Coordinates of C-alpha atoms in Angstrom, one line a residue:
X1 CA 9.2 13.1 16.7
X2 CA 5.6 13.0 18.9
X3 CA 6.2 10.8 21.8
X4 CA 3.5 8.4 22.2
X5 CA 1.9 10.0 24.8
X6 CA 0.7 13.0 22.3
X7 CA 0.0 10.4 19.5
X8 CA -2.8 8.8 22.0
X9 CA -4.4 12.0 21.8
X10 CA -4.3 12.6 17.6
X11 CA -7.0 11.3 15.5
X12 CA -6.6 10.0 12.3
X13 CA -9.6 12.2 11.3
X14 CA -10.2 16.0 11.6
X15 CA -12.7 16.8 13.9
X16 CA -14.4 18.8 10.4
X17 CA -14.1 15.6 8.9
X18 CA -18.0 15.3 8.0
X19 CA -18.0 19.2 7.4
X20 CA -15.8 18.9 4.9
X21 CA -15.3 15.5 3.7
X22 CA -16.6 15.8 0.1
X23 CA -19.4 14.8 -1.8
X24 CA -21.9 11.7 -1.1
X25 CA -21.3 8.2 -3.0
X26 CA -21.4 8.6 -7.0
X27 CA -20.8 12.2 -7.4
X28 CA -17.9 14.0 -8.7
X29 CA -15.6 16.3 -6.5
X30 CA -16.5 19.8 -6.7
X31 CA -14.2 22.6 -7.3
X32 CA -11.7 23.0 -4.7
X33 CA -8.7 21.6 -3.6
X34 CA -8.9 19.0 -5.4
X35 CA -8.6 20.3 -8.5
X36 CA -4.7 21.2 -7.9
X37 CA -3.6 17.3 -8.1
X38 CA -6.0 17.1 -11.4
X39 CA -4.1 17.4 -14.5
X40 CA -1.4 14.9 -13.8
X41 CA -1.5 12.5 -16.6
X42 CA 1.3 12.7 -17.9
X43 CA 2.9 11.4 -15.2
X44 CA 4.1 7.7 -14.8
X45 CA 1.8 5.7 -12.6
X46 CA 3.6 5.8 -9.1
X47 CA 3.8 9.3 -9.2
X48 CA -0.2 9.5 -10.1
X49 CA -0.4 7.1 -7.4
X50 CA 1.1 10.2 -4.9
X51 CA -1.0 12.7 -6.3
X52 CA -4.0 10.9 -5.4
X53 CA -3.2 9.9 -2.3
X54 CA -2.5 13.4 -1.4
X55 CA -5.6 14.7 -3.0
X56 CA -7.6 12.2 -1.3
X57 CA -6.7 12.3 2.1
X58 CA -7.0 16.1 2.0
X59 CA -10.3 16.6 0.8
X60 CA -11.7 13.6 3.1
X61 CA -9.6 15.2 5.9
X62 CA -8.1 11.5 7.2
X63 CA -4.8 10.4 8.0
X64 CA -2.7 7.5 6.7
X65 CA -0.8 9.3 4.3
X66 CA 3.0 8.5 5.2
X67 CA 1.9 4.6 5.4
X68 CA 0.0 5.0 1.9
X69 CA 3.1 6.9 0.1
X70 CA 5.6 4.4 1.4
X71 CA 3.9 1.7 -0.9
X72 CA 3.1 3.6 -3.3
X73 CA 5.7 2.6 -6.0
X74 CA 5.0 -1.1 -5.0
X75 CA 1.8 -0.8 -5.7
X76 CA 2.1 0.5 -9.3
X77 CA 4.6 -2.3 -10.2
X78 CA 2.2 -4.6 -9.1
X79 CA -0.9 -3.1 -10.9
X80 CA 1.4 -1.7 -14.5
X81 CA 1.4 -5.3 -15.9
X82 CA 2.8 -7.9 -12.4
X83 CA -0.7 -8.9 -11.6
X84 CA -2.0 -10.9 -14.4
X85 CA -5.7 -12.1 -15.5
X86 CA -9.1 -11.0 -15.5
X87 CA -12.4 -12.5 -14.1
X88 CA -12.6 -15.3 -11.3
X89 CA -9.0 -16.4 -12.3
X90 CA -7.1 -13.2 -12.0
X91 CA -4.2 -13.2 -9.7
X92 CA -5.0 -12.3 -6.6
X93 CA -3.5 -9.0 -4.4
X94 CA -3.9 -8.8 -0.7
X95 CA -2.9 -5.4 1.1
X96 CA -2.4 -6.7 4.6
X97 CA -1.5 -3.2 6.0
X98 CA -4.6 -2.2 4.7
X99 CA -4.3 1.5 6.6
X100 CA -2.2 2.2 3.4
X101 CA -5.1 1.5 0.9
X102 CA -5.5 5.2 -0.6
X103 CA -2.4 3.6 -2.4
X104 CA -4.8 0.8 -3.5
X105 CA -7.8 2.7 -4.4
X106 CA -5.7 5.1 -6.4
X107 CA -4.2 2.3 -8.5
X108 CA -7.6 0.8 -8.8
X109 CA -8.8 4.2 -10.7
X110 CA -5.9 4.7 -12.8
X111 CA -6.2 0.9 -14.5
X112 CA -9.8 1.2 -14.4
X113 CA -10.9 -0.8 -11.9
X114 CA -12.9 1.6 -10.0
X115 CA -14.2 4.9 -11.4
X116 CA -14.0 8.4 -11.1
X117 CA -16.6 9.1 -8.9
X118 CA -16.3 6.0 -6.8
X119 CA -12.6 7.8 -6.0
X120 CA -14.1 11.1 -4.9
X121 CA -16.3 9.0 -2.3
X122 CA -13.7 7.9 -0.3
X123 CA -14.7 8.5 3.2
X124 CA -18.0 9.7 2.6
X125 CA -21.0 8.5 4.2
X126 CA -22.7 5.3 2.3
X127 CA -19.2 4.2 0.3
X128 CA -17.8 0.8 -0.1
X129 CA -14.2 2.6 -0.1
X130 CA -13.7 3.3 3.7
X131 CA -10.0 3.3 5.6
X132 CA -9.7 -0.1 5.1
X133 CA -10.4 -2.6 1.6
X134 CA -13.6 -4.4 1.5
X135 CA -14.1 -6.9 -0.3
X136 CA -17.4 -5.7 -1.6
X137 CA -15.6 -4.0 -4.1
X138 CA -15.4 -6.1 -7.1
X139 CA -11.7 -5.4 -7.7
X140 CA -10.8 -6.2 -3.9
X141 CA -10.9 -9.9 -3.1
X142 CA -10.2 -10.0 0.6
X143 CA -11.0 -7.4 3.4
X144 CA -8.4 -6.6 5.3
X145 CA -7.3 -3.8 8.3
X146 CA -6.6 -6.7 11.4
X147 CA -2.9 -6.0 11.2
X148 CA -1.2 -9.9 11.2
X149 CA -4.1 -11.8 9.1
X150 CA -3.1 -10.9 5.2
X151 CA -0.1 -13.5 5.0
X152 CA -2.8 -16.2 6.4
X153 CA -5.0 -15.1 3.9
X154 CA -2.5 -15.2 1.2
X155 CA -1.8 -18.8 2.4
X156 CA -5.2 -20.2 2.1
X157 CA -5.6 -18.3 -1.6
X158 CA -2.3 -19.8 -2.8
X159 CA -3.4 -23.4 -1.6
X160 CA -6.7 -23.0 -2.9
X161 CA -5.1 -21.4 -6.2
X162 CA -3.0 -25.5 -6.2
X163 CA -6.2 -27.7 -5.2
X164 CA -8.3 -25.8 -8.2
X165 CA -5.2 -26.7 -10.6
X166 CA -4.9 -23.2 -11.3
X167 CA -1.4 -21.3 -11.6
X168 CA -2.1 -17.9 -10.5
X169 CA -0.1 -16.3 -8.0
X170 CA -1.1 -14.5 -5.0
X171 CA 0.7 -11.0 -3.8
X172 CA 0.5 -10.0 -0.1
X173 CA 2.0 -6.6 0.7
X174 CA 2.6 -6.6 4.8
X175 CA 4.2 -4.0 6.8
X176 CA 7.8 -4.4 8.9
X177 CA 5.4 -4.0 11.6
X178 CA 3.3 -6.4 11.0
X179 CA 6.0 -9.3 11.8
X180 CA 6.1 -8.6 15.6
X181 CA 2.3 -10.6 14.7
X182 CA 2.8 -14.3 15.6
X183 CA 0.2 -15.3 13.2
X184 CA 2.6 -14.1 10.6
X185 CA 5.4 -16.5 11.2
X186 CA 2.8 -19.1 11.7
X187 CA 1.5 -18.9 8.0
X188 CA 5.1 -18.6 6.7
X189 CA 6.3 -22.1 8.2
X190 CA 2.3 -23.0 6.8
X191 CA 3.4 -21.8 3.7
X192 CA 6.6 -23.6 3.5
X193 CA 5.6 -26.8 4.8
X194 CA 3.2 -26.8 2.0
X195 CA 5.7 -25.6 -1.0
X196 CA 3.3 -22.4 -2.1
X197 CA 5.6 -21.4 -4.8
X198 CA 3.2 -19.3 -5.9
X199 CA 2.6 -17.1 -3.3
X200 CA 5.0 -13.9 -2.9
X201 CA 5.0 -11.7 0.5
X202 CA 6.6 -8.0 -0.1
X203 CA 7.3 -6.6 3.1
X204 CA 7.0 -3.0 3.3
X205 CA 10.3 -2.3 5.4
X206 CA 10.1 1.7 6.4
X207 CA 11.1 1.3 9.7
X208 CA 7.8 2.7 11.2
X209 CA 4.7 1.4 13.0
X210 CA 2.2 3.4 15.1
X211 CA 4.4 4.4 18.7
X212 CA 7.9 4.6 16.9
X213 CA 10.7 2.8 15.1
X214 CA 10.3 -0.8 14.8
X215 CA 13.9 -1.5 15.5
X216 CA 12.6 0.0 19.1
X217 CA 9.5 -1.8 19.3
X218 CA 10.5 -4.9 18.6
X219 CA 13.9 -5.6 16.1
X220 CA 13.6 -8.5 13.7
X221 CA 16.8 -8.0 11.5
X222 CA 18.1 -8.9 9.9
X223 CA 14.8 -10.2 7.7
X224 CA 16.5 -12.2 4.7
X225 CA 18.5 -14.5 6.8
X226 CA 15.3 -14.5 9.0
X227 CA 12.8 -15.4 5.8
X228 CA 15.2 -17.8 4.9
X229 CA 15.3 -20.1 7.8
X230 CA 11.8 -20.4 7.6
X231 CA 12.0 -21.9 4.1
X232 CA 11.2 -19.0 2.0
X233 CA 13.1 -17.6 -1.1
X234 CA 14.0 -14.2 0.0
X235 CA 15.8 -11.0 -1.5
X236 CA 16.1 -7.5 -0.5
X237 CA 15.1 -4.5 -3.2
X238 CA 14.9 -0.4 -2.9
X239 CA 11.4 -0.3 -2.3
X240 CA 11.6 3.0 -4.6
X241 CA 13.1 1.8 -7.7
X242 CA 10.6 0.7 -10.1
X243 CA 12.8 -1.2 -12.7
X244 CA 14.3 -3.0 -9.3
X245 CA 11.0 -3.7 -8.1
X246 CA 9.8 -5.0 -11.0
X247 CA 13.0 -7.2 -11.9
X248 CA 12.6 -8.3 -8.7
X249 CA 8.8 -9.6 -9.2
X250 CA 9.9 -10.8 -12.4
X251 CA 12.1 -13.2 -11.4
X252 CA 10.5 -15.0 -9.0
X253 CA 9.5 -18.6 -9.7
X254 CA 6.0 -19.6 -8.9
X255 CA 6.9 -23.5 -9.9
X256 CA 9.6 -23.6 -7.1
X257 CA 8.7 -25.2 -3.4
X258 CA 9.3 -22.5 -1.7
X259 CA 7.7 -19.3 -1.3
X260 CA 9.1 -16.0 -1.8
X261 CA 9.3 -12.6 0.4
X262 CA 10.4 -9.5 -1.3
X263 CA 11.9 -7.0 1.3
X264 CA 11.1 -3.7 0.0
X265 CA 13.1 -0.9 1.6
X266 CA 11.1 2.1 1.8
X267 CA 10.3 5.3 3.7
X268 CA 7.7 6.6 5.2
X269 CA 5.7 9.4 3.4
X270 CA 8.4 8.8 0.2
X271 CA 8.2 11.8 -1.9
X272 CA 6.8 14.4 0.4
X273 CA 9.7 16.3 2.1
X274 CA 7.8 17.5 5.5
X275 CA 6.3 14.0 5.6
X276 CA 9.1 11.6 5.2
X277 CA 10.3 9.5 8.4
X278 CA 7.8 11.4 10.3
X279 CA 5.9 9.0 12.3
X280 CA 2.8 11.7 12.6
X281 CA 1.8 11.4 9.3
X282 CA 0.4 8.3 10.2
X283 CA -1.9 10.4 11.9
X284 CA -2.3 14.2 10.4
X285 CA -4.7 15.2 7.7
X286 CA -3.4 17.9 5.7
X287 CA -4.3 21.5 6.2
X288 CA -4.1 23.4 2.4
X289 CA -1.1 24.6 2.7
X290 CA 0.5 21.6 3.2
X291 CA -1.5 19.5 0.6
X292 CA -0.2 22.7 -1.8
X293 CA 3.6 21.8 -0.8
X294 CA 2.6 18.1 -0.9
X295 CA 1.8 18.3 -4.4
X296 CA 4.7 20.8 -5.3
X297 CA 7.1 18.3 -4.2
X298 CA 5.4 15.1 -6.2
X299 CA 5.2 16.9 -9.6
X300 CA 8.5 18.7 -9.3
X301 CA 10.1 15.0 -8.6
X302 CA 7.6 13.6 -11.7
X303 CA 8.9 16.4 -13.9
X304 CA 12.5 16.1 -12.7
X305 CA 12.4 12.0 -13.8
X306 CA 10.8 12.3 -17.1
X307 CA 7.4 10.8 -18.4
X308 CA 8.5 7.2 -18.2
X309 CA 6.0 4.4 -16.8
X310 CA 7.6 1.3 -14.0
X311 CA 7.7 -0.8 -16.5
X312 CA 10.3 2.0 -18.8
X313 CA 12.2 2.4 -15.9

C-alpha cells in the first residue's frame, strides 16, 4: 500500500489526460479501447455498471475507479425498480461521495436517463458530466463532491418532501469516510428530532478514504449501535449481494419516526482483482493493459453468475 507521502504526489488525472480524453460533448466514442467493454448486454445491471465504469475512466484517463466500483451494486438496486416516480415528484437520490459518480452516470445511461453520447463525454471539455454530479443534469437533483454535506441535503429534501404532503423518499449514499464529517452527525440528530421516516442513508462501509484505512484515520465502530443511539433505524447488509440489498431497501418503513441507515459492507474496487483493497485506485487511471484485465475479470464474474438482473437475485 502507497504511503501518503507518494499519494500527495499522484494525480487523479494522467498528465495525457486532454490528449487522449475522447471526443468533445455530443459525439460518440470512436474506435478504440472502448469498444472492448461494448457488447455487454446481456449482462445484469451491476455488472454493466463495472463495465462502464471501467470503460470510462480509461478512455477519459481519470481516477476514482476503486471508490466507483465499491458502489456499484448499490447503485443498480437503487436505479433496477427502488427509486420510484418520474417528473418533479420522483424520489429523490443523492450521491454524497460524489468522487464515485461514474457509478452514477453509468446507471443513468442504462435506464435511460442520460444518452449515449452524453456517456462518452465524460471528462471532456464543455460537458455537464464532470468528476463530480451537477445538478444541471436533469436526472441529477443536487450537486454534490464537498465530502460531509449529502446527508444535510438529504435532510432538507425529506422535510421538504413532508411540508409539500408528498410521500417520496429520499436516498443518500455516503461513504465510511465521510462520518469523521461533523456536519454528518449533525443532520442525523436533525433528522431524528424531526421523525424523517422517509429518508434512508446507505453508508458505503469499504474501509477506505483518501490517506488509508478508516479504522486508522479515525474508527467509528461499531456504526449500528452508533446509528442507533442517534435515533435512526439501522441494519447492516453485504454491500455485494443484490437480493440482500434490495430486501434490505424493501423493508424499510418510510411512515415510521425514525430514519433509517443502511450499512453496506463493501470493498474497494469490488470485482477487479488488482484493484480491490488497493487504496491507489482512488488515484490511478488505467493503462490498457490493465483496463484489458479489468474487463476480463467483470465478464468472467458476469458469465460465472448467470444473466439474472438485482431484482432476480
Amino acid at each position: 500500500m502507497e504511503s501518503s507521502a507518494q499519494m500527495s504526489t499522484t494525480s487523479f488525472r494522467h498528465p495525457d489526460a486532454e490528449a487522449q480524453a475522447g471526443p468533445p460533448p455530443g459525439k460518440a466514442s470512436p474506435e478504440g479501447t472502448s469498444t472492448a467493454a461494448r457488447d455487454f448486454a446481456r449482462f445484469p445491471l451491476h455488472h454493466r455498471i463495472r463495465l462502464h465504469i471501467l470503460e470510462q475512466s480509461h478512455r477519459a484517463r481519470f481516477g476514482h475507479i476503486g471508490s466507483a466500483l465499491s458502489i456499484a451494486d448499490v447503485v443498480a438496486v437503487l436505479f433496477d425498480g427502488v427509486l420510484r416516480g418520474e417528473g418533479p415528484d420522483r424520489e429523490r437520490f443523492i450521491l454524497s461521495k460524489g468522487h464515485a459518480v461514474l457509478a452514477l452516470y453509468a446507471a443513468l445511461y442504462e435506464t435511460g436517463r442520460i444518452d449515449r453520447a452524453a456517456l462518452d463525454s465524460y471528462c471532456g471539455n464543455g460537458t455537464p458530466l464532470g468528476a463530480h454530479p451537477e445538478h444541471v443534469v436533469d436526472a441529477i437533483d443536487f450537486s454534490t463532491g464537498s465530502l460531509g454535506h449529502g446527508l444535510s441535503i438529504g435532510a432538507g429534501s425529506a422535510l421538504a418532501a413532508r411540508m409539500q404532503g408528498s410521500d417520496r423518499r429520499t436516498f443518500v449514499l455516503v461513504s465510511d469516510a465521510e462520518l469523521n464529517e461533523g456536519s454528518v452527525w449533525e443532520a442525523a440528530m436533525f433528522a431524528a428530532h424531526r421523525g424523517l421516516g422517509s429518508l434512508v442513508a446507505i453508508v458505503d462501509a469499504n474501509g477506505q478514504q483518501a490517506l488509508g484505512p478508516t479504522n486508522q484515520v479515525l474508527d467509528l465502530e461499531p456504526l449500528v449501535p452508533r446509528w442507533e443511539a442517534f435515533g435512526w433505524s439501522a441494519q447492516e447488509v453485504d454491500g455485494h449481494d443484490v437480493g440482500a440489498l434490495r430486501a434490505a431497501l424493501d423493508s424499510v418503513d418510510s411512515t415510521s419516526s425514525r430514519p433509517h441507515v443502511i450499512i453496506a459492507r463493501t470493498t474497494a474496487g469490488s470485482g477487479v482483482s488488482f484493484m480491490e483493497d488497493r487504496v491507489a485506485w482512488r488515484y490511478w487511471p488505467l493503462s490498457d493493459e490493465q483496463y484489458a484485465t479489468a474487463v476480463a475479470d467483470v465478464t468472467a464474474t458476469a458469465d460465472a453468475t448467470g444473466a439474472t438482473t438485482p431484482t432476480e437475485a
